[in-house]
Tab-separated table of C-alpha atoms in Angstrom:
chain	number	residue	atom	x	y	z
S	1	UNK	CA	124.817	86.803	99.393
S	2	UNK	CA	124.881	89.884	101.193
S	3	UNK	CA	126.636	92.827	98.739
S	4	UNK	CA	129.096	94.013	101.125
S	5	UNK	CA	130.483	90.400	101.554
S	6	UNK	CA	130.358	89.787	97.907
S	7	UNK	CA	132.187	92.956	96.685
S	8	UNK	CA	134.875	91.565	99.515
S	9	UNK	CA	135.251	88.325	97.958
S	10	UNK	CA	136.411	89.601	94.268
S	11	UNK	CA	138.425	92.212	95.466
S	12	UNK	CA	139.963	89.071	97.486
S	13	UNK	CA	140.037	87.218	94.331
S	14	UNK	CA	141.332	89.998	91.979
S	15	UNK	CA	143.897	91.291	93.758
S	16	UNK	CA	145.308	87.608	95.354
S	17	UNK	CA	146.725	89.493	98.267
S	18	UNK	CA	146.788	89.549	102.124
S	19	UNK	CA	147.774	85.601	102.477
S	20	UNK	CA	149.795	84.170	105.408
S	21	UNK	CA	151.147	80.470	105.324
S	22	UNK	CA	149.519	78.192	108.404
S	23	UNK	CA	151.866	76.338	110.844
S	24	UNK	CA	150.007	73.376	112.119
S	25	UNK	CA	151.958	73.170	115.327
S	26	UNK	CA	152.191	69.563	115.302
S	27	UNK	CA	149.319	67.011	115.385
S	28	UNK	CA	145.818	68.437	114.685
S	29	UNK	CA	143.994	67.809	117.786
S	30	UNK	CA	141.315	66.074	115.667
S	31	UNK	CA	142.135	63.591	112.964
S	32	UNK	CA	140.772	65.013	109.845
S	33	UNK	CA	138.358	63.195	107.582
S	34	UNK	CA	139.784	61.952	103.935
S	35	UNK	CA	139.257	64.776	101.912
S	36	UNK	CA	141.856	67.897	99.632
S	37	UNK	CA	143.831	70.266	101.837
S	38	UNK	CA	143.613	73.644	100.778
S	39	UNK	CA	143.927	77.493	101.416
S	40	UNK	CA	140.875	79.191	103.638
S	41	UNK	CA	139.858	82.977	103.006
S	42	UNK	CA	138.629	84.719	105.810
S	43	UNK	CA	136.302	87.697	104.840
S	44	UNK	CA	135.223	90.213	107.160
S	45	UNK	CA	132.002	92.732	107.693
S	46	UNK	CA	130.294	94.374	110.759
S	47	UNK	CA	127.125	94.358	111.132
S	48	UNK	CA	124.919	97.109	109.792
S	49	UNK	CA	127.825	99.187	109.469
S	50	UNK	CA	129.519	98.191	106.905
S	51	UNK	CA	133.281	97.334	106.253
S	52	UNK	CA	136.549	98.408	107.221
S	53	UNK	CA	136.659	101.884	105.815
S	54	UNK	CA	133.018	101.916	107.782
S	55	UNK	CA	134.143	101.284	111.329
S	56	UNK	CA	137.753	103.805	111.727
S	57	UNK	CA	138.129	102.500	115.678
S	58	UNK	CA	138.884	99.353	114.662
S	59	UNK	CA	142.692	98.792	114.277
S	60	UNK	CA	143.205	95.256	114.634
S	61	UNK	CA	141.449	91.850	113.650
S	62	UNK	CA	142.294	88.367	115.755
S	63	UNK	CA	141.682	84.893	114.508
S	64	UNK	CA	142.066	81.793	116.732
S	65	UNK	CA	141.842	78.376	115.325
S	66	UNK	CA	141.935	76.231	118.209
S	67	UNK	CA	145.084	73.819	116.985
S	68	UNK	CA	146.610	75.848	114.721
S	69	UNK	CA	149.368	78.372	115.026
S	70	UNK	CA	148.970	81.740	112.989
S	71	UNK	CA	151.440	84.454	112.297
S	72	UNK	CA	151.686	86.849	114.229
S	73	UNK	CA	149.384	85.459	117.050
S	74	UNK	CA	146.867	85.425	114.764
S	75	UNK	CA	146.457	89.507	114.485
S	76	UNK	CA	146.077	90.836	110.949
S	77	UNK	CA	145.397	94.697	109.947
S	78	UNK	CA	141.179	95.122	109.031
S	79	UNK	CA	142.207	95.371	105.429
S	80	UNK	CA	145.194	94.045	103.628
S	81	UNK	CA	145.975	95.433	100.064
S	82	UNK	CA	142.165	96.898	99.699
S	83	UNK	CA	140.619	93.240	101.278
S	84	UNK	CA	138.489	92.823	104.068
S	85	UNK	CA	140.199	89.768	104.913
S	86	UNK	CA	143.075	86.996	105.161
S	87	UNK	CA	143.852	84.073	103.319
S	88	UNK	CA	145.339	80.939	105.561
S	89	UNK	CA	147.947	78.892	103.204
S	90	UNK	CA	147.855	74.997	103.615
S	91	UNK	CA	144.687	73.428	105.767
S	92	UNK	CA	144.555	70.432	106.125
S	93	UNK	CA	141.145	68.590	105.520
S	94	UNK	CA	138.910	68.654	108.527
S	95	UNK	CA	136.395	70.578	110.241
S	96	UNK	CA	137.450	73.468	112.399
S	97	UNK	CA	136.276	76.023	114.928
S	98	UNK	CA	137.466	79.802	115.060
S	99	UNK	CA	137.287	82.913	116.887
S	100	UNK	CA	137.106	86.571	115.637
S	101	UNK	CA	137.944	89.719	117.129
S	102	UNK	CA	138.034	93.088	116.019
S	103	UNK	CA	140.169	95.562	118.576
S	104	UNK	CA	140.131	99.264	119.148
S	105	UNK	CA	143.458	101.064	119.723
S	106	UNK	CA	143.362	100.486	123.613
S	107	UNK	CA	142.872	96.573	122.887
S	108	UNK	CA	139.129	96.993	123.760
S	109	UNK	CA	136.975	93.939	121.414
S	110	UNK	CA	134.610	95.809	119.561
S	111	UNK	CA	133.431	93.291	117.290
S	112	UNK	CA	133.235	89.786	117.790
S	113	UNK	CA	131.926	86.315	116.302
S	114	UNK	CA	132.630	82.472	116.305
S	115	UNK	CA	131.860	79.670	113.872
S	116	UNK	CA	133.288	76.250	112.218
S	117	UNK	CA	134.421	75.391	108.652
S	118	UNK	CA	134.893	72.946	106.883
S	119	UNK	CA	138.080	72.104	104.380
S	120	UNK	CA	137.557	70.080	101.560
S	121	UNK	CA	140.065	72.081	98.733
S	122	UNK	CA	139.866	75.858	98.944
S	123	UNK	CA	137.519	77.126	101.540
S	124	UNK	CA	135.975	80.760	101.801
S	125	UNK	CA	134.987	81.636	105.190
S	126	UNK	CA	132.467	84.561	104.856
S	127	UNK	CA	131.986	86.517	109.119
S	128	UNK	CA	129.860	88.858	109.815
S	129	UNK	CA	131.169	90.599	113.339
S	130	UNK	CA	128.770	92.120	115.356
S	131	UNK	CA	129.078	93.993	118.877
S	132	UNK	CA	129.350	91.652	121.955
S	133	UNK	CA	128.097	88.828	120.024
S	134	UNK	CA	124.930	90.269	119.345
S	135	UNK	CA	123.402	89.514	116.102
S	136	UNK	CA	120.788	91.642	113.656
S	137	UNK	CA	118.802	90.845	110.404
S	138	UNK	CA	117.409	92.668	107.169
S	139	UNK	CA	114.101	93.277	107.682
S	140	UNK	CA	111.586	94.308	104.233
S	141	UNK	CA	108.348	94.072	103.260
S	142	UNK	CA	104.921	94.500	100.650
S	143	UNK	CA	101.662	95.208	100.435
S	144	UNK	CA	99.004	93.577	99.824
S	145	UNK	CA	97.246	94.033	96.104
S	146	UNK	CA	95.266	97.132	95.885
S	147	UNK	CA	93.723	98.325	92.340
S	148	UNK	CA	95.358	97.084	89.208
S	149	UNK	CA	98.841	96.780	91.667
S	150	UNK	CA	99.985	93.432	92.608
S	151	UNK	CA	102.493	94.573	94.798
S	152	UNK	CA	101.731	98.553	95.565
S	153	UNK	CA	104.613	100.716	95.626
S	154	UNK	CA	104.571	103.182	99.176
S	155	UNK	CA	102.947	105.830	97.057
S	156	UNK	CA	100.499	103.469	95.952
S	157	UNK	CA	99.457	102.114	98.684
S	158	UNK	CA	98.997	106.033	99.850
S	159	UNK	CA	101.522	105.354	102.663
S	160	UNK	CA	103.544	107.858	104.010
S	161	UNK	CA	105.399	107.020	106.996
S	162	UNK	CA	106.070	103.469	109.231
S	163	UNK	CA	107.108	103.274	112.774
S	164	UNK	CA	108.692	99.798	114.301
S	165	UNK	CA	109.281	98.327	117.611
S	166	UNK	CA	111.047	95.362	118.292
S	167	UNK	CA	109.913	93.124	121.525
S	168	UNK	CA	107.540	95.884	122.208
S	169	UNK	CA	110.323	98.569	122.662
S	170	UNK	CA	110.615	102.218	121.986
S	171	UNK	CA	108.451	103.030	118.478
S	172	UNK	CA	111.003	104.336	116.019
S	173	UNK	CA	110.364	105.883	112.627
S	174	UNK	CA	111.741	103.702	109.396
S	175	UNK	CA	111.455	104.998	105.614
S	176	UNK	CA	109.102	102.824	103.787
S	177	UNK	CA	110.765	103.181	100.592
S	178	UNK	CA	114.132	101.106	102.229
S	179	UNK	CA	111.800	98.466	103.343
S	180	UNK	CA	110.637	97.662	99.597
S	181	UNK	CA	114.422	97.770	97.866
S	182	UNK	CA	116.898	95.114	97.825
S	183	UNK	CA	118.126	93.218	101.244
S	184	UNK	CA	115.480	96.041	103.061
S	185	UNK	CA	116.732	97.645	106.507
S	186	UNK	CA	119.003	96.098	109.027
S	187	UNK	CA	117.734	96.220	112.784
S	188	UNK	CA	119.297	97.287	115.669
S	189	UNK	CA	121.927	94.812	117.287
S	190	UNK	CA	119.728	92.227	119.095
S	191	UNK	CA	120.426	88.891	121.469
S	192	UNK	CA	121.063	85.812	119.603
S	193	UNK	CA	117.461	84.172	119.408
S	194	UNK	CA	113.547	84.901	118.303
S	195	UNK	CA	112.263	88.536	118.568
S	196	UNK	CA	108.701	90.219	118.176
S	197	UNK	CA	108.341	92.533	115.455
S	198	UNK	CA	105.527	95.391	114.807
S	199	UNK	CA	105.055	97.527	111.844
S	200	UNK	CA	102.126	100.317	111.407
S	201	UNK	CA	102.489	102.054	108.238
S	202	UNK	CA	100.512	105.573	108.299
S	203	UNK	CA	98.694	107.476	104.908
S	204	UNK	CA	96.136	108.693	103.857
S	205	UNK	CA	92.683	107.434	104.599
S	206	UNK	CA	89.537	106.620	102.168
S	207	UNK	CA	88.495	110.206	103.579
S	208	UNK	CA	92.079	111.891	102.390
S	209	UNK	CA	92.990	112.203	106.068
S	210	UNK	CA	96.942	112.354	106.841
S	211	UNK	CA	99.035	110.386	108.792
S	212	UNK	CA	96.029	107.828	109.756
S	213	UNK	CA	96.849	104.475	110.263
S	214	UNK	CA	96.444	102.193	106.887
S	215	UNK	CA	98.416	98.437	107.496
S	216	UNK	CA	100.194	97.032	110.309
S	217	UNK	CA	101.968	93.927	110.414
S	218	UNK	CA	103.125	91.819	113.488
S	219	UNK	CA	105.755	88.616	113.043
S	220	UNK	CA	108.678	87.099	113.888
S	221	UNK	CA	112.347	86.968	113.195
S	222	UNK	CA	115.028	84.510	114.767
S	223	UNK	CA	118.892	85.268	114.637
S	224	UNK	CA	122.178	83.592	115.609
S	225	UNK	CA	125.658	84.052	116.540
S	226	UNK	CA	127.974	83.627	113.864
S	227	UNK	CA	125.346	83.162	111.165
S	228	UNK	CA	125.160	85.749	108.564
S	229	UNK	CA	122.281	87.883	109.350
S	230	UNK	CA	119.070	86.656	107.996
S	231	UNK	CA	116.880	88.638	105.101
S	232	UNK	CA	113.102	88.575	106.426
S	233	UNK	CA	110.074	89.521	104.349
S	234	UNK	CA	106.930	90.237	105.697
S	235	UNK	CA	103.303	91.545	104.666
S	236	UNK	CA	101.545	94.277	105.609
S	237	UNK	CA	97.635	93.942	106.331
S	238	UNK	CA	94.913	96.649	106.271
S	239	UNK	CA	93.315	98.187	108.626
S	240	UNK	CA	90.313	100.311	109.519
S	241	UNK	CA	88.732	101.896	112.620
S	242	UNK	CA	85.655	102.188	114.661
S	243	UNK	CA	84.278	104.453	116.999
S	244	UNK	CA	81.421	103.634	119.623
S	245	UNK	CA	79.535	105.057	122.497
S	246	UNK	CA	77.064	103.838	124.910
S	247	UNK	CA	73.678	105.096	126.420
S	248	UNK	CA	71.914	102.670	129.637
S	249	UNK	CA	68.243	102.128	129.099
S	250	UNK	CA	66.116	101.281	132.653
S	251	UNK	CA	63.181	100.114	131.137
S	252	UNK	CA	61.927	103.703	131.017
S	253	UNK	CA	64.157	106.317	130.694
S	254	UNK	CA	67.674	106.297	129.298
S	255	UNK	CA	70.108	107.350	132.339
S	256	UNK	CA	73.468	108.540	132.200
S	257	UNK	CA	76.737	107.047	133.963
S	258	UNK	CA	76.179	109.501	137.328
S	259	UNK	CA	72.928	108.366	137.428
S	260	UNK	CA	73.182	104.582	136.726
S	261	UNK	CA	76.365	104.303	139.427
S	262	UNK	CA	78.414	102.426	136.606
S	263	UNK	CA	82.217	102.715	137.326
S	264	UNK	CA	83.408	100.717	134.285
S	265	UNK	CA	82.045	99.413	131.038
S	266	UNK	CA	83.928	96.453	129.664
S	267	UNK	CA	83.354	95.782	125.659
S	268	UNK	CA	84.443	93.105	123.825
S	269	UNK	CA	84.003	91.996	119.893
S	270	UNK	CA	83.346	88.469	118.347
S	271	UNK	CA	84.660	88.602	115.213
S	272	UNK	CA	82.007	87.069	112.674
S	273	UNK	CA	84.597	85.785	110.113
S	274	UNK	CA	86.231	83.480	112.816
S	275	UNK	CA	83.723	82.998	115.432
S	276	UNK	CA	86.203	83.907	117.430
S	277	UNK	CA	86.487	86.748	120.393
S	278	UNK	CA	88.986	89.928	119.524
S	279	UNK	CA	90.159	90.684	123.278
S	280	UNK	CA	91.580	88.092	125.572
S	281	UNK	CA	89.638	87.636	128.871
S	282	UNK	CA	86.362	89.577	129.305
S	283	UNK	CA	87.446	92.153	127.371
S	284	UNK	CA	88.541	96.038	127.034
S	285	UNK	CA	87.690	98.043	130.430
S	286	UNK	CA	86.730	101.885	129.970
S	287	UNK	CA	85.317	104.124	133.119
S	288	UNK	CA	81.936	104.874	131.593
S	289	UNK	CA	82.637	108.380	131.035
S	290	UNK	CA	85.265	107.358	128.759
S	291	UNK	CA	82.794	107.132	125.732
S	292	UNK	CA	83.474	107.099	122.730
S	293	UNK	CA	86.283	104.833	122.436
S	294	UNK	CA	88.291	104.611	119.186
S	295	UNK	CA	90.081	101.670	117.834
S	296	UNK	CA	92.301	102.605	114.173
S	297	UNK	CA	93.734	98.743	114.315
S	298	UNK	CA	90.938	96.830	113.361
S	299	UNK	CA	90.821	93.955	110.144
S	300	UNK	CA	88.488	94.897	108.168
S	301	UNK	CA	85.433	92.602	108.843
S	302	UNK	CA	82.058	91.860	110.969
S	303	UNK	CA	82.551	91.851	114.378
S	304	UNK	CA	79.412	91.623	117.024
S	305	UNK	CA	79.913	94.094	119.924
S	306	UNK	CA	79.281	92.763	123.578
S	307	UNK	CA	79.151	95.662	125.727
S	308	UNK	CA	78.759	95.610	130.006
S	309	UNK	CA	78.556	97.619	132.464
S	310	UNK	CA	79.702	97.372	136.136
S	311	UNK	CA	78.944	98.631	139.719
S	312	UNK	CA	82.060	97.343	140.910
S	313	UNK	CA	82.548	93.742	140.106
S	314	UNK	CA	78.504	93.903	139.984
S	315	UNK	CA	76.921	93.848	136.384
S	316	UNK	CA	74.151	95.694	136.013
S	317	UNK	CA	73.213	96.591	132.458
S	318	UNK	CA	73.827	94.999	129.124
S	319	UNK	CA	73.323	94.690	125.745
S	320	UNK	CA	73.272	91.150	125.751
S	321	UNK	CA	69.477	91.004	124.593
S	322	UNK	CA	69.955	92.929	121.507
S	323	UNK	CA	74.057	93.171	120.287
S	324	UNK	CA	75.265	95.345	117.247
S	325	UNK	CA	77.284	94.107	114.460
S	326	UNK	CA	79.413	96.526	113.406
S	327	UNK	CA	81.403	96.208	109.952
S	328	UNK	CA	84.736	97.874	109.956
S	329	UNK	CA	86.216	98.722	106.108
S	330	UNK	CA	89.597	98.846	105.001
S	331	UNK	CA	91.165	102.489	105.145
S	332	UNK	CA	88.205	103.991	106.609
S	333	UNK	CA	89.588	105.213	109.785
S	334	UNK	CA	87.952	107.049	113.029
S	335	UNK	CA	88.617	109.862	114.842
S	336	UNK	CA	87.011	110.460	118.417
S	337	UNK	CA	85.450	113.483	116.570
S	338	UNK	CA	83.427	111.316	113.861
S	339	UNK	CA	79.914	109.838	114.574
S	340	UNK	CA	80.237	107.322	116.744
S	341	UNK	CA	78.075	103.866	116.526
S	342	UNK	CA	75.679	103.653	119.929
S	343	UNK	CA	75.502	101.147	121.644
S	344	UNK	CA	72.435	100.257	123.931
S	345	UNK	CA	72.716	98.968	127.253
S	346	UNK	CA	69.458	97.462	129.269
S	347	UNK	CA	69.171	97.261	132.842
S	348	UNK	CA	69.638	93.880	134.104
C-alpha cells in the first residue's frame, strides 16, 4: 500500500470523522447482488504530489455515483477533520461506478479519476487523482552483484549520477540513491497505457575515470486510469566501450579515404555469445573520415567486427577476408582519445 494512502486510512479510522449519510434516490438502477450493506470510505491522494496539505489550489473535491444522491451535490472540502476523505453512510450491496474531481477556486478540474467498487459490508475506496486523467508509476531499481555485494549500494557500484528518458524524451537527471529506497521515484504524469523506459547510470570506470558510463537499463512500464500507480523494479546491466579505426589496403600500399574515393564506411558487430548481429539492417554508417568511432554502451562480450566501405552505394573494400573479434569488458570504457583497435580493409 502506498504510505500516503495508508497514513490516510488510520487517521480516517482514528478520528471516525468526515461521514455523510447516502440517499439512494429511489430504485438503484441496477439490482444489487445478495450480499451486507454497509458504509464506503473514500480516500484521496494526487499523484506524485502528495495530499491535501500538498496541493493548496485545490478547494473542492466532487464524487458522482451514478444512482445515488449525495449531500451537497456530492462536493466535500479536500480534508474533513485532518482526513483525506469521506465516508458514505448506508450502501447498499452491489457494484458501483464513481467519478472524482478535485476543483480549483475558479471551478477549473485539476485532478481527476474514475473507478468501480464493490459493497459487500464496509468498503474502503482508496483514489489516487491525477491531472487530466493521466496516470504515473514508482519507478526503482538494483544492481547487479559486484564483489562480495549481492545487491551493490550506488557507492558500491561506483555510480555517481543516472539520467532517464521516458518514450525516448528529453534526458533528465534522477538521484540514484531514491531509486534504491522504499516505493523508488514517481515519473512524470504519463497517458494511460505502456511506456519505454531508459536508464544510464554514470561512475567511475576500471581506469578511475568520472562520470563514464557504467550500467544502463531499458524496459517497460504499463499504467491505468483509476488504478493506483504501479511500483516497478528494474535491473541495471553493465557496460563497457570500444573504440576502432580503419586503414584500406590495395594489395600494395595502404591508402587513405581521399585517396581510395570512399564516402562512407558502414560497420556492424555479430555478437559471439548470441550469434546474433548488434545493429539492425547493414549496420552503423560513418563518412570515412569519421574514424575512430566510440561506442560506451556495449555488453560486455565477443563481438566480430564487419567493417565496409562504399563509393556511393558501390562497395569497394572490406574486411570480410580476415574480421577482428573484439572483446569488450565490463567498466572499461573508451574515449576517442584512447588507442583505438584497427581495423583492416582490402580492396575488393
Amino acid at each position: 500500500m502506498n504510505a500516503r494512502l495508508l497514513a490516510a486510512f488510520l487517521c480516517l479510522a482514528t478520528l471516525g470523522t468526515g461521514c455523510i449519510i447516502v440517499d439512494h434516490g429511489g430504485d438503484h438502477p441496477n439490482p444489487p447482488p445478495t450480499g451486507s450493506p454497509g458504509d464506503v470510505s473514500f480516500l484521496w491522494t494526487f499523484g506524485a504530489e502528495g495530499r491535501c496539505v500538498d496541493v493548496p489550489d485545490v478547494k473542492s473535491i466532487k464524487l458522482s455515483i451514478p444512482g445515488e444522491t449525495l449531500d451537497s451535490n456530492g462536493f466535500y472540502a479536500c480534508n474533513t477533520a485532518g482526513v483525506d476523505g469521506i465516508t458514505l453512510r448506508n450502501f447498499r450491496a452491489g457494484t458501483y461506478s464513481y467519478t472524482l474531481q478535485a476543483f480549483d477556486a475558479y471551478n477549473k478540474v485539476l485532478y481527476s479519476s474514475s473507478g468501480s467498487f464493490t459493497v459487500n459490508g464496509n468498503k474502503q475506496v482508496r483514489v489516487d487523482m491525477t491531472p487530466d486523467g493521466k496516470t504515473y508509476a514508482y519507478v526503482s531499481w538494483y544492481f547487479p552483484a559486484k564483489g562480495s555485494y549481492s545487491r551493490p549500494t550506488c557507492s558500491q557500484a561506483n555510480v555517481t549520477s543516472i539520467k532517464a528518458s521516458i518514450d525516448n524524451g528529453e534526458w533528465v537527471s534522477v538521484d540514484c540513491l531514491d531509486g534504491t529506497d522504499g516505493d523508488g521515484i514517481p515519473t512524470p504524469y504519463l497517458e494511460p497505457g505502456t511506456h519505454t523506459l531508459q536508464l544510464i547510470a554514470y561512475g567511475y570506470d576500471i581506469q578511475g575515470r568520472a562520470n563514464m558510463p557504467l550500467y544502463n537499463l531499458q524496459g517497460t512500464l504499463t499504467t491505468q486510469r483509476g488504478v493506483d500507480a504501479p511500483s516497478v523494479e528494474f535491473r541495471f546491466f553493465e557496460l563497457g566501450g570500444m573504440s576502432v579505426r580503419w586503414d584500406m589496403w590495395d594489395g600494395t600500399n595502404y591508402r587513405n579515404c581521399a585517396e581510395t574515393g570512399l564516402t562512407s564506411v558502414v560497420l556492424n558487430l555479430l555478437d559471439l555469445s548470441t550469434n546474433k548481429v548488434v545493429y539492425e539492417g547493414e549496420g552503423l554508417s560513418y563518412d570515412c573520415v569519421a574514424a575512430p568511432v566510440v561506442n560506451q554502451f556495449m555488453k560486455p562480450g565477443s563481438y566480430q567486427v564487419r567493417i565496409r566501405g562504399y563509393v556511393g552505394s558501390t562497395m569497394t573494400y572490406s574486411n570480410e577476408n580476415n574480421m577482428t573479434t573484439l572483446t569488450v569488458k565490463a567498466f572499461e570504457q573508451k574515449k576517442a582519445t584512447d588507442a583505438a583497435t584497427v581495423l583492416v580493409m582490402s580492396k575488393q
